[in-house]
Coordinates of C-alpha atoms (C1' of nucleotides) in Angstrom, one line a residue:
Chain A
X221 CA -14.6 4.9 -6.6
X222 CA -14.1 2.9 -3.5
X223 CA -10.7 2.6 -2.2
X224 CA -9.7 0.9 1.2
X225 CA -6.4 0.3 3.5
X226 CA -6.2 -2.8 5.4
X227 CA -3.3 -3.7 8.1
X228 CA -4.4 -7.5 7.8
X229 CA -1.9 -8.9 10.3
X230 CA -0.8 -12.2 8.5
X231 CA -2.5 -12.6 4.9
X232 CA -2.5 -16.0 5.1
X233 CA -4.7 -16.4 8.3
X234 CA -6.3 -13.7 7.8
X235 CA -7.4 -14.5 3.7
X236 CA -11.1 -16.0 5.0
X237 CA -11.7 -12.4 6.5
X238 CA -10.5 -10.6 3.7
X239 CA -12.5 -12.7 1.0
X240 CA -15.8 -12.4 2.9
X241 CA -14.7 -8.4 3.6
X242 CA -14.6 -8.0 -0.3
X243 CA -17.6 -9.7 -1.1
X244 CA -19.7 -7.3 1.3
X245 CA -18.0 -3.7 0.7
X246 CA -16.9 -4.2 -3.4
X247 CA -13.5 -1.8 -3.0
X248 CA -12.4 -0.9 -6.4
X249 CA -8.8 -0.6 -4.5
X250 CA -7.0 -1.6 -1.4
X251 CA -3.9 -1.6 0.0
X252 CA -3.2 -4.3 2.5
X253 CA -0.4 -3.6 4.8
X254 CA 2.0 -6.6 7.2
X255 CA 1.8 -9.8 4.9
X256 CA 3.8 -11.8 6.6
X257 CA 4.2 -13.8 4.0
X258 CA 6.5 -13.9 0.7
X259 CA 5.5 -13.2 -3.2
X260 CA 6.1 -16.5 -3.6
X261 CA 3.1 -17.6 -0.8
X262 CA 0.2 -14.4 -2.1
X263 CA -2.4 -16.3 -3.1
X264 CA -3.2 -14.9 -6.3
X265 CA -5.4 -17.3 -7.6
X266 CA -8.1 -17.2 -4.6
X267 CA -8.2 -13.3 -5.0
X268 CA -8.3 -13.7 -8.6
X269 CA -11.2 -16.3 -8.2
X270 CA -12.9 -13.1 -5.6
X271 CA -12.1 -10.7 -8.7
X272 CA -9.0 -9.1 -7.8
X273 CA -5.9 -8.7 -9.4
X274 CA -2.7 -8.1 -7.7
X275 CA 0.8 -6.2 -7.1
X276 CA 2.5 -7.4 -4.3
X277 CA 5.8 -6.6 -2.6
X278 CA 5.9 -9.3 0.0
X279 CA 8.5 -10.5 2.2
X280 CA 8.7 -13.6 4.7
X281 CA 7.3 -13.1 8.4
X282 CA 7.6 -9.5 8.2
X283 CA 6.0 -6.3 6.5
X284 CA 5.0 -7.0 3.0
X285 CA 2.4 -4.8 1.5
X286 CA -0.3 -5.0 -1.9
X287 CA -1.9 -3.6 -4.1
X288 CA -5.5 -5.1 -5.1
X289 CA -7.9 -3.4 -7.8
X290 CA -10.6 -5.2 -10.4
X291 CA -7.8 -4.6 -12.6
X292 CA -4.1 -5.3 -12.7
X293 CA -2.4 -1.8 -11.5
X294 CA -0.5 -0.1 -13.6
X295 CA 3.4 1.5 -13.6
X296 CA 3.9 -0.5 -10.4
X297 CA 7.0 0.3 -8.1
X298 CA 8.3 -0.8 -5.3
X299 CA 10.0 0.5 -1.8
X300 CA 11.7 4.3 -1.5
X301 CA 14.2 5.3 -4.2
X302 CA 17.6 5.7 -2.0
X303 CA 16.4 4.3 0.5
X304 CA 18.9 1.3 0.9
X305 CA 16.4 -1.1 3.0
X306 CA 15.8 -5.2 3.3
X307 CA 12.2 -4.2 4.5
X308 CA 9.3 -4.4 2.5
X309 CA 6.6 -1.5 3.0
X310 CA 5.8 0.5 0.0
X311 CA 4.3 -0.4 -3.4
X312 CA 2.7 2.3 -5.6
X313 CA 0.3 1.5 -8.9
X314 CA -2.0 3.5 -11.1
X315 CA -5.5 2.4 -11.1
X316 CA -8.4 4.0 -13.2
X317 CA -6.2 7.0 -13.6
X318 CA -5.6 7.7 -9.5
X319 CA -1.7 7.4 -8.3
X320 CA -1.8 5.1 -5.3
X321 CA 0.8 4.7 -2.6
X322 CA 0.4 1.9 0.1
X323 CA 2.8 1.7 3.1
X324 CA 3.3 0.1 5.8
X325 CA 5.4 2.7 8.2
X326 CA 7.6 1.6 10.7
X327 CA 6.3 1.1 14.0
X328 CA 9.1 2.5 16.2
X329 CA 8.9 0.2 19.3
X330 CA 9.7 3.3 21.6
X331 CA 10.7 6.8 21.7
X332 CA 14.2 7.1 21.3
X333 CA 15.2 3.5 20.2
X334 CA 17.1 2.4 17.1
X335 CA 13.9 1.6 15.4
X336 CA 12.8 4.8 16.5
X337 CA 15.3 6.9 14.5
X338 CA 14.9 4.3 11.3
X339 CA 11.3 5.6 12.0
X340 CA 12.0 9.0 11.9
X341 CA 15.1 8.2 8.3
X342 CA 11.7 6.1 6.5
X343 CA 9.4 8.9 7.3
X344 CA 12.3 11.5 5.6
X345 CA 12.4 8.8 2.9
X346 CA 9.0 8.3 2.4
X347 CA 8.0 12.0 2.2
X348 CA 10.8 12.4 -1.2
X349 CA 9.1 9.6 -2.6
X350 CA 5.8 11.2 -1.9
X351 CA 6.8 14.6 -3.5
X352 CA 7.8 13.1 -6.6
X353 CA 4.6 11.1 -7.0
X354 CA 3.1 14.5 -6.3
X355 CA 4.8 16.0 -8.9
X356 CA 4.2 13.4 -11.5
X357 CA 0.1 12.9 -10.7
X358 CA -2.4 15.4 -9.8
X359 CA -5.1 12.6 -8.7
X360 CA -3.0 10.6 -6.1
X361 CA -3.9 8.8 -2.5
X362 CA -1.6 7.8 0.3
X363 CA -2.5 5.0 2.3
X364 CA -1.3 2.8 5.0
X365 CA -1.1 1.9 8.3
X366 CA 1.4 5.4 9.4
X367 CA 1.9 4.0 12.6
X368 CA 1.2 7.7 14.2
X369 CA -1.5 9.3 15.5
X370 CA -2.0 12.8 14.4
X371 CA -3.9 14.8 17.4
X372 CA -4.4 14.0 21.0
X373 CA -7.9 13.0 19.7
X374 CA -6.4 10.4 17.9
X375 CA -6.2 8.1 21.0
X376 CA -8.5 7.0 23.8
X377 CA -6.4 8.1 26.3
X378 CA -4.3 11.2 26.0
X379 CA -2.6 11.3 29.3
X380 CA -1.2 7.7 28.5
X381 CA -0.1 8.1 24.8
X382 CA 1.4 11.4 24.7
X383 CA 5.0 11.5 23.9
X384 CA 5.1 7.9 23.7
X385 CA 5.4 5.7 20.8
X386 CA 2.8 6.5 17.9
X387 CA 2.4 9.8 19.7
X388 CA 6.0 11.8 19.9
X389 CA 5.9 15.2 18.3
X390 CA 8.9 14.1 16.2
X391 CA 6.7 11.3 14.7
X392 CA 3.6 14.0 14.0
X393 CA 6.1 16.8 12.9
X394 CA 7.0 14.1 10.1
X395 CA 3.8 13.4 9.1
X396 CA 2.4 17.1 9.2
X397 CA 6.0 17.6 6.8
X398 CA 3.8 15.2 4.5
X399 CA 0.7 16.4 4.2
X400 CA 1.8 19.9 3.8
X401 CA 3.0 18.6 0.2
X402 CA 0.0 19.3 0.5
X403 CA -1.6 15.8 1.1
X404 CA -5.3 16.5 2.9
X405 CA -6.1 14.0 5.7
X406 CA -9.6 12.7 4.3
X407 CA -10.7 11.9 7.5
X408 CA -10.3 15.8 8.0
X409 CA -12.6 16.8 4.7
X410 CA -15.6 14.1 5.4
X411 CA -18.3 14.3 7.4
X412 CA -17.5 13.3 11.2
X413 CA -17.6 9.5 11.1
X414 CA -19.1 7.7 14.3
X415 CA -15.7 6.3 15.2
X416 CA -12.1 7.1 14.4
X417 CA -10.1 4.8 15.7
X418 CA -8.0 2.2 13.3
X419 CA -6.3 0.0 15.7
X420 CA -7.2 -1.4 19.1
X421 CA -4.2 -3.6 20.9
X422 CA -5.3 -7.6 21.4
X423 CA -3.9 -7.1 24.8
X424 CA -6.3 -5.5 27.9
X425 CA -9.5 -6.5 25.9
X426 CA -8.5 -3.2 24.2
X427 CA -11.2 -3.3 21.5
X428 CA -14.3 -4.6 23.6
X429 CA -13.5 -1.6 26.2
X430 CA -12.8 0.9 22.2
X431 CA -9.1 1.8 23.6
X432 CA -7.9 2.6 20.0
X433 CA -5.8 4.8 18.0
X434 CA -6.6 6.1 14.9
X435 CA -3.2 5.6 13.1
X436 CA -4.2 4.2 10.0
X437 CA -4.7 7.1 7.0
X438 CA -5.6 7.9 3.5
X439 CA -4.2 11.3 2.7
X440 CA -5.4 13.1 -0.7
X441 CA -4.0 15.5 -3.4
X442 CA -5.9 19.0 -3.5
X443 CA -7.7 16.9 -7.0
X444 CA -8.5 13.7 -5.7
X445 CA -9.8 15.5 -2.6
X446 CA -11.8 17.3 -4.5
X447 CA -13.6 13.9 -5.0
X448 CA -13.4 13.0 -1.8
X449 CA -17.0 12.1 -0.5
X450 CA -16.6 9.6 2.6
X451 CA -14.5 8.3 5.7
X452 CA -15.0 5.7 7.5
X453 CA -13.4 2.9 9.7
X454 CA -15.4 -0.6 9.2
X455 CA -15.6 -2.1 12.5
X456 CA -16.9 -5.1 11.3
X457 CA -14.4 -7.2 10.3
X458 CA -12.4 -6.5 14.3
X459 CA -15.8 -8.1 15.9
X460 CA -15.4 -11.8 14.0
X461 CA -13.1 -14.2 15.5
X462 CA -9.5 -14.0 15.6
X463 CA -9.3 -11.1 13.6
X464 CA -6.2 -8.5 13.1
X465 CA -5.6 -5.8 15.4
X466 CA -6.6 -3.2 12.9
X467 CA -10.0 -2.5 11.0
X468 CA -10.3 -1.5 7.5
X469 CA -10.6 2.6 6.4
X470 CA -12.5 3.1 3.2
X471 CA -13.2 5.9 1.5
X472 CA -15.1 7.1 -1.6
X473 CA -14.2 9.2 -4.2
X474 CA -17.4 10.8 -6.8
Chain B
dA77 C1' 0.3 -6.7 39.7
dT78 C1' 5.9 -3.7 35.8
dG79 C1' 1.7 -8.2 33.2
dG80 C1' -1.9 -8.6 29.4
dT81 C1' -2.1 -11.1 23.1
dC82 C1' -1.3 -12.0 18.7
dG83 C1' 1.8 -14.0 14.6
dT84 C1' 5.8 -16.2 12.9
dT85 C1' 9.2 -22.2 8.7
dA86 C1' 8.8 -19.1 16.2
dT87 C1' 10.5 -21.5 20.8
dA88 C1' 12.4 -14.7 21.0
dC89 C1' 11.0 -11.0 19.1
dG90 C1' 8.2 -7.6 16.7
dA91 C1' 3.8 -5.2 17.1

DNA sequence: ATGGTCGTTATACGA
């Protein structure tokens, strides 16, 4: 089983790259993260034409996230329950009997801001959500573009990223609070991939000189990481033309 | 040199 997260940065410009993407790699799930576009805009029928059903939780210009699998997932939800929030960034399905949570976390903007501290109230938010969908399914997998990197290894340049945005201990204390649920890191559990790193900025030339940050995760219960049997960032889809600011993670599961 | 580049029913703001 095959199962992918995808920050696409604007569906609709970015649906070419996504269409030729499935063709090649064949996920049998992904969770695409900043839509940027409404329920009303998904195109459905082109990624139904590509084989792919969809649950989507979209929202105009901003955030939106979906669910794709071969088929349509099942006991859908949407957002974080008590969590009183316009913005759309959660969607959870069941597909072929796996639990599957796609988010799209807040990004913060800077240490100490007002979106900083909504940061820090989704993360609380999303880890509830997280431990009753822990509770409720042994075989579960968190995706999405977290918006933090987890170790000073997580970025090209330590001296420049820590304590900053992405990299505040506040921000890794909150994810650490998740995956002791116990939710393992699978890039943690698979063999060392050649490159880590998720997201590279469009400014600076950041991805022809690799200044990334690996902030993009798939996080497994104790029973679906006992499946687990690959990690790895594709770096192909960053290389075409105008592409998003993030590549794909995929992973497989026996 | 205090910027740089993307995307958006934009023309400032979020990332």
């Amino acid at each position: 089983m095959k199962i992918a997260t995808w920050n696409v940065n604007s569906l609709r410009v970015r649906l070419p790259h996504l269409l030729d993407w499935l063709a090649q790699e064949q996920p049998d799930v992904v969770g695409l993260q900043e839509l940027k576009c409404t329920d009303a805009q998904f195109p459905f029928a082109e990624l139904a034409a590509a084989g792919y059903q969809a649950a989507v939780n979209g929202q105009k210009t901003y955030n939106g996230v979906a669910l794709l699998a071969r088929e349509m997932p099942q006991d859908v939800t949407r957002d974080l329950p008590g969590f009183d929030d316009a913005q759309k960034r959660v969607i959870s399905g069941t597909v072929c009997g796996v639990r599957i949570v796609n988010a799209y976390v807040v990004n913060g903007q800077a240490v100490g801001s007002e979106k900083y501290e909504y940061k820090l109230r989704f993360l609380d938010a999303f880890r509830q959500l997280l431990a009753a969908e822990h509770a409720a399914h042994t075989q579960l997998v968190v995706m999405g573009d977290f918006n933090i990197a987890p170790t000073p290894d997580d970025t090209h340049d330590p001296a420049q990223w820590e304590g900053k945005i992405l990299c505040s201990e506040p921000e890794r204390a909150a994810l650490r609070a998740i995956t002791d649920l116990p939710l393992a890191d699978g890039f943690d559990l698979a063999p060392a991939p050649e490159g880590r790193f998720t997201w590279w900025d469009y400014r600076q030339a950041g991805f022809r000189r690799d200044l990334g940050l690996r902030i993009d995760h798939l996080l497994l219960s104790p029973e679906a990481a006992a499946r687990l049997t690959g990690w790895r960032v594709d770096k192909a889809p960053r290389r075409l033309e105008r592409p998003s600011d993030h590549a794909p993670v995929i992973i497989t599961l026996e």
